[in-house]
XYZ file of C-alpha atoms in Angstrom:
68
model
C 106.523 41.850 38.724
C 102.803 42.292 39.220
C 100.621 40.056 37.077
C 98.301 41.782 34.580
C 94.608 41.568 35.464
C 92.408 38.975 33.823
C 90.121 41.741 32.528
C 93.024 43.375 30.702
C 94.196 40.050 29.274
C 90.699 39.085 28.135
C 90.413 42.365 26.227
C 93.392 41.230 24.117
C 92.008 37.768 23.183
C 88.675 36.266 22.205
C 88.504 33.525 24.880
C 90.268 32.058 27.888
C 91.253 29.102 25.736
C 93.097 31.400 23.332
C 94.776 33.129 26.266
C 96.070 29.819 27.632
C 97.358 28.671 24.241
C 99.018 31.989 23.442
C 100.628 32.156 26.887
C 101.952 28.597 26.663
C 103.326 29.118 23.159
C 105.066 32.378 24.127
C 106.484 30.876 27.352
C 107.938 27.935 25.405
C 109.500 30.315 22.905
C 111.052 32.321 25.737
C 112.503 29.177 27.351
C 114.135 28.196 24.058
C 115.757 31.628 23.691
C 119.330 31.442 25.041
C 119.342 35.180 25.819
C 116.167 35.004 27.937
C 117.774 33.440 31.008
C 120.582 35.982 31.003
C 118.124 38.896 30.895
C 115.187 37.420 32.864
C 116.227 38.723 36.319
C 114.118 36.079 38.082
C 110.982 36.566 35.975
C 109.385 33.257 35.039
C 108.544 32.624 31.375
C 104.783 32.401 31.972
C 104.784 35.732 33.816
C 106.727 37.335 30.977
C 104.368 35.817 28.398
C 101.311 37.244 30.188
C 102.993 40.632 30.415
C 103.790 40.539 26.671
C 100.156 39.730 25.863
C 98.913 42.527 28.127
C 101.249 45.050 26.459
C 100.122 43.946 22.988
C 103.585 42.771 21.917
C 102.155 39.560 20.449
C 99.890 39.087 17.504
C 98.057 35.776 17.280
C 95.149 34.277 15.447
C 93.106 31.211 16.370
C 92.724 28.854 13.397
C 91.320 25.354 13.031
C 94.860 23.958 13.308
C 95.703 25.970 16.440
C 97.354 29.308 17.114
C 99.131 31.007 14.277
């Protein structure tokens, strides 16, 4: 799987900090999903999280408490 470009990812978020937090949160959620490993086909959770962000599958909002 080819990684999405940083330019594309930055168009989906307001800062690199938000991108890192959103990616980490999504990757952790994928690792906790029991069906993910069966359907991953060798794709690492961080790569899948970046791909999901690039495709616009995630909706997130940066608050004072963190990502929502």
